[in-house]
PDB file of C-alpha atoms in Angstrom:
ATOM      1  CA  MET A   1     -17.934  25.622 -21.290  1.00 54.00           C
ATOM      2  CA  ILE A   2     -14.563  26.770 -19.914  1.00 57.00           C
ATOM      3  CA  LYS A   3     -16.314  29.477 -17.890  1.00 53.00           C
ATOM      4  CA  ASN A   4     -18.610  26.867 -16.318  1.00 53.00           C
ATOM      5  CA  ARG A   5     -15.650  24.612 -15.461  1.00 56.00           C
ATOM      6  CA  CYS A   6     -13.769  27.496 -13.867  1.00 49.00           C
ATOM      7  CA  LEU A   7     -16.849  28.540 -11.912  1.00 47.00           C
ATOM      8  CA  ALA A   8     -17.462  24.981 -10.718  1.00 54.00           C
ATOM      9  CA  MET A   9     -13.802  24.576  -9.739  1.00 57.00           C
ATOM     10  CA  PHE A  10     -13.850  27.904  -7.871  1.00 51.00           C
ATOM     11  CA  ALA A  11     -17.011  26.881  -6.005  1.00 52.00           C
ATOM     12  CA  LEU A  12     -15.562  23.520  -4.996  1.00 52.00           C
ATOM     13  CA  VAL A  13     -12.218  24.993  -3.938  1.00 52.00           C
ATOM     14  CA  SER A  14     -14.020  27.657  -1.915  1.00 55.00           C
ATOM     15  CA  LEU A  15     -16.142  25.019  -0.234  1.00 49.00           C
ATOM     16  CA  LEU A  16     -13.106  22.876   0.603  1.00 53.00           C
ATOM     17  CA  LEU A  17     -11.072  25.771   1.934  1.00 53.00           C
ATOM     18  CA  PHE A  18     -14.004  27.203   3.887  1.00 53.00           C
ATOM     19  CA  GLY A  19     -14.671  23.845   5.527  1.00 55.00           C
ATOM     20  CA  ALA A  20     -11.068  23.296   6.531  1.00 52.00           C
ATOM     21  CA  GLY A  21     -10.636  26.915   7.569  1.00 54.00           C
ATOM     22  CA  SER A  22     -13.743  26.864   9.715  1.00 54.00           C
ATOM     23  CA  ALA A  23     -12.414  23.847  11.595  1.00 53.00           C
ATOM     24  CA  LEU A  24      -9.302  25.829  12.505  1.00 54.00           C
ATOM     25  CA  ALA A  25     -11.192  29.000  13.269  1.00 50.00           C
ATOM     26  CA  GLN A  26     -13.489  27.429  15.863  1.00 54.00           C
ATOM     27  CA  GLY A  27     -10.874  27.955  18.560  1.00 52.00           C
ATOM     28  CA  ALA A  28     -10.248  31.543  17.506  1.00 48.00           C
ATOM     29  CA  MET A  29     -13.718  33.050  17.208  1.00 48.00           C
ATOM     30  CA  GLU A  30     -12.588  36.236  18.957  1.00 54.00           C
ATOM     31  CA  ASN A  31     -10.374  36.918  15.931  1.00 50.00           C
ATOM     32  CA  SER A  32     -12.568  38.773  13.425  1.00 51.00           C
ATOM     33  CA  ASP A  33     -10.037  38.197  10.645  1.00 50.00           C
ATOM     34  CA  PRO A  34     -11.050  35.061   8.725  1.00 60.00           C
ATOM     35  CA  ASP A  35      -7.469  34.328   7.637  1.00 79.00           C
ATOM     36  CA  ILE A  36      -5.677  31.366   9.139  1.00 91.00           C
ATOM     37  CA  ASP A  37      -2.581  33.038  10.552  1.00 94.00           C
ATOM     38  CA  GLY A  38       0.110  31.947  12.981  1.00 95.00           C
ATOM     39  CA  LYS A  39      -2.014  32.734  16.026  1.00 95.00           C
ATOM     40  CA  VAL A  40      -4.848  30.508  14.822  1.00 94.00           C
ATOM     41  CA  TRP A  41      -2.412  27.867  13.564  1.00 96.00           C
ATOM     42  CA  THR A  42      -0.407  27.588  16.789  1.00 96.00           C
ATOM     43  CA  HIS A  43      -3.551  27.386  18.927  1.00 95.00           C
ATOM     44  CA  SER A  44      -5.149  24.707  16.727  1.00 95.00           C
ATOM     45  CA  THR A  45      -5.014  21.004  17.381  1.00 95.00           C
ATOM     46  CA  ASP A  46      -2.847  18.754  15.262  1.00 95.00           C
ATOM     47  CA  SER A  47      -6.016  17.249  13.829  1.00 94.00           C
ATOM     48  CA  ASP A  48      -7.328  20.678  12.801  1.00 94.00           C
ATOM     49  CA  LYS A  49      -4.020  21.562  11.157  1.00 94.00           C
ATOM     50  CA  ARG A  50      -4.079  18.331   9.158  1.00 94.00           C
ATOM     51  CA  ALA A  51      -7.701  18.968   8.161  1.00 93.00           C
ATOM     52  CA  PHE A  52      -6.746  22.400   6.833  1.00 92.00           C
ATOM     53  CA  LEU A  53      -3.865  20.968   4.802  1.00 91.00           C
ATOM     54  CA  LEU A  54      -6.091  18.146   3.543  1.00 91.00           C
ATOM     55  CA  GLY A  55      -8.601  20.717   2.299  1.00 90.00           C
ATOM     56  CA  VAL A  56      -5.908  22.628   0.431  1.00 88.00           C
ATOM     57  CA  SER A  57      -4.479  19.378  -0.944  1.00 87.00           C
ATOM     58  CA  ASN A  58      -7.906  18.329  -2.200  1.00 88.00           C
ATOM     59  CA  ALA A  59      -8.221  21.620  -4.047  1.00 88.00           C
ATOM     60  CA  VAL A  60      -4.743  21.115  -5.546  1.00 87.00           C
ATOM     61  CA  VAL A  61      -5.603  17.591  -6.717  1.00 84.00           C
ATOM     62  CA  LEU A  62      -8.881  18.812  -8.195  1.00 89.00           C
ATOM     63  CA  GLU A  63      -7.158  21.555 -10.162  1.00 88.00           C
ATOM     64  CA  TYR A  64      -4.427  19.198 -11.324  1.00 84.00           C
ATOM     65  CA  HIS A  65      -6.896  16.640 -12.663  1.00 85.00           C
ATOM     66  CA  LEU A  66      -9.160  19.236 -14.286  1.00 88.00           C
ATOM     67  CA  ARG A  67      -6.273  20.870 -16.062  1.00 87.00           C
ATOM     68  CA  THR A  68      -4.611  17.657 -17.216  1.00 84.00           C
ATOM     69  CA  LYS A  69      -7.963  16.303 -18.421  1.00 86.00           C
ATOM     70  CA  HIS A  70      -8.174  19.307 -20.738  1.00 86.00           C
ATOM     71  CA  SER A  71      -4.492  19.208 -21.734  1.00 88.00           C
ATOM     72  CA  GLU A  72      -3.695  22.366 -19.788  1.00 88.00           C
ATOM     73  CA  GLU A  73      -0.619  23.143 -17.725  1.00 88.00           C
ATOM     74  CA  PRO A  74      -1.121  22.991 -13.918  1.00 85.00           C
ATOM     75  CA  SER A  75      -0.865  26.373 -12.168  1.00 84.00           C
ATOM     76  CA  ARG A  76       2.259  27.596 -10.381  1.00 81.00           C
ATOM     77  CA  PHE A  77       0.511  26.961  -7.068  1.00 79.00           C
ATOM     78  CA  VAL A  78      -0.140  23.318  -7.938  1.00 83.00           C
ATOM     79  CA  LYS A  79       3.405  22.807  -9.206  1.00 78.00           C
ATOM     80  CA  GLY A  80       4.788  24.480  -6.085  1.00 77.00           C
ATOM     81  CA  TRP A  81       2.592  22.430  -3.746  1.00 79.00           C
ATOM     82  CA  VAL A  82       3.674  19.188  -5.404  1.00 77.00           C
ATOM     83  CA  GLY A  83       7.323  20.270  -5.356  1.00 74.00           C
ATOM     84  CA  ALA A  84       7.194  21.247  -1.696  1.00 75.00           C
ATOM     85  CA  PHE A  85       5.174  18.342  -0.337  1.00 78.00           C
ATOM     86  CA  LYS A  86       5.233  15.413  -2.796  1.00 79.00           C
ATOM     87  CA  GLU A  87       7.326  13.241  -0.473  1.00 82.00           C
ATOM     88  CA  SER A  88       5.915  14.597   2.800  1.00 83.00           C
ATOM     89  CA  ARG A  89       3.579  13.070   5.340  1.00 89.00           C
ATOM     90  CA  TRP A  90       0.840  15.187   6.898  1.00 87.00           C
ATOM     91  CA  SER A  91       2.779  15.312  10.166  1.00 90.00           C
ATOM     92  CA  GLU A  92       5.878  16.592   8.335  1.00 90.00           C
ATOM     93  CA  MET A  93       3.870  19.319   6.621  1.00 89.00           C
ATOM     94  CA  VAL A  94       2.408  20.429   9.955  1.00 94.00           C
ATOM     95  CA  SER A  95       5.880  20.343  11.548  1.00 94.00           C
ATOM     96  CA  ARG A  96       7.378  22.536   8.818  1.00 92.00           C
ATOM     97  CA  ILE A  97       4.701  25.177   9.344  1.00 95.00           C
ATOM     98  CA  ASP A  98       4.980  24.869  13.139  1.00 97.00           C
ATOM     99  CA  LEU A  99       8.748  25.331  12.862  1.00 96.00           C
ATOM    100  CA  TYR A 100       8.338  28.494  10.787  1.00 96.00           C
ATOM    101  CA  TYR A 101       6.105  30.105  13.414  1.00 97.00           C
ATOM    102  CA  ALA A 102       8.352  28.894  16.271  1.00 97.00           C
ATOM    103  CA  GLN A 103      11.383  30.473  14.581  1.00 97.00           C
ATOM    104  CA  ASN A 104       9.474  33.657  13.680  1.00 97.00           C
ATOM    105  CA  PRO A 105       7.355  34.595  16.711  1.00 96.00           C
ATOM    106  CA  THR A 106       7.034  38.197  15.508  1.00 96.00           C
ATOM    107  CA  LYS A 107       5.316  37.020  12.313  1.00 96.00           C
ATOM    108  CA  MET A 108       2.260  35.369  13.857  1.00 96.00           C
ATOM    109  CA  SER A 109      -0.043  37.578  11.788  1.00 94.00           C
ATOM    110  CA  ARG A 110       1.296  36.038   8.577  1.00 95.00           C
ATOM    111  CA  ASN A 111      -1.244  33.868   6.762  1.00 94.00           C
ATOM    112  CA  VAL A 112      -0.464  30.124   6.715  1.00 94.00           C
ATOM    113  CA  LEU A 113      -0.835  29.866   2.940  1.00 90.00           C
ATOM    114  CA  ASP A 114       1.510  32.844   2.543  1.00 90.00           C
ATOM    115  CA  VAL A 115       4.075  30.975   4.636  1.00 91.00           C
ATOM    116  CA  VAL A 116       3.556  27.822   2.571  1.00 87.00           C
ATOM    117  CA  TRP A 117       3.880  29.725  -0.706  1.00 84.00           C
ATOM    118  CA  HIS A 118       6.937  31.846   0.121  1.00 87.00           C
ATOM    119  CA  GLU A 119       8.828  29.587   2.508  1.00 86.00           C
ATOM    120  CA  MET A 120       8.075  26.146   1.078  1.00 81.00           C
ATOM    121  CA  HIS A 121       6.943  26.571  -2.538  1.00 72.00           C
ATOM    122  CA  ALA A 122       9.439  29.247  -3.558  1.00 69.00           C
ATOM    123  CA  PRO A 123      12.548  27.176  -2.735  1.00 66.00           C
ATOM    124  CA  ASN A 124      11.171  24.397  -4.978  1.00 60.00           C
ATOM    125  CA  ARG A 125      10.350  26.577  -7.997  1.00 59.00           C
ATOM    126  CA  LYS A 126      12.569  26.151 -11.002  1.00 56.00           C
ATOM    127  CA  ASN A 127      11.490  29.345 -12.799  1.00 48.00           C
TER     128      ASN A 127
END
């Protein structure tokens, strides 16, 4: 039962992230690396950036509700996402990521979710 739930959650999260990621990647087809990095991010439209973050947020909400339904603790990623963005608007989230890449032009190859995790989640972690 737990294995089926985990498999279903993984499939849904993959689908959500693939859909949002493919929206961003349309403008960067020459890049063979499927990761959404600073180059892809900075050349994406505001709408595409929000779509990517919405996809990740949907996955976070899904995990949160599945875990709480079964009396389990949310993952560190979910706790970090909520801590970093619970009071933020989509435009603020996009601006924070944009600002990171603007202030770190030599780190354009860094994955967007890596930036979110280390630069935005980490400062909000209590452990």
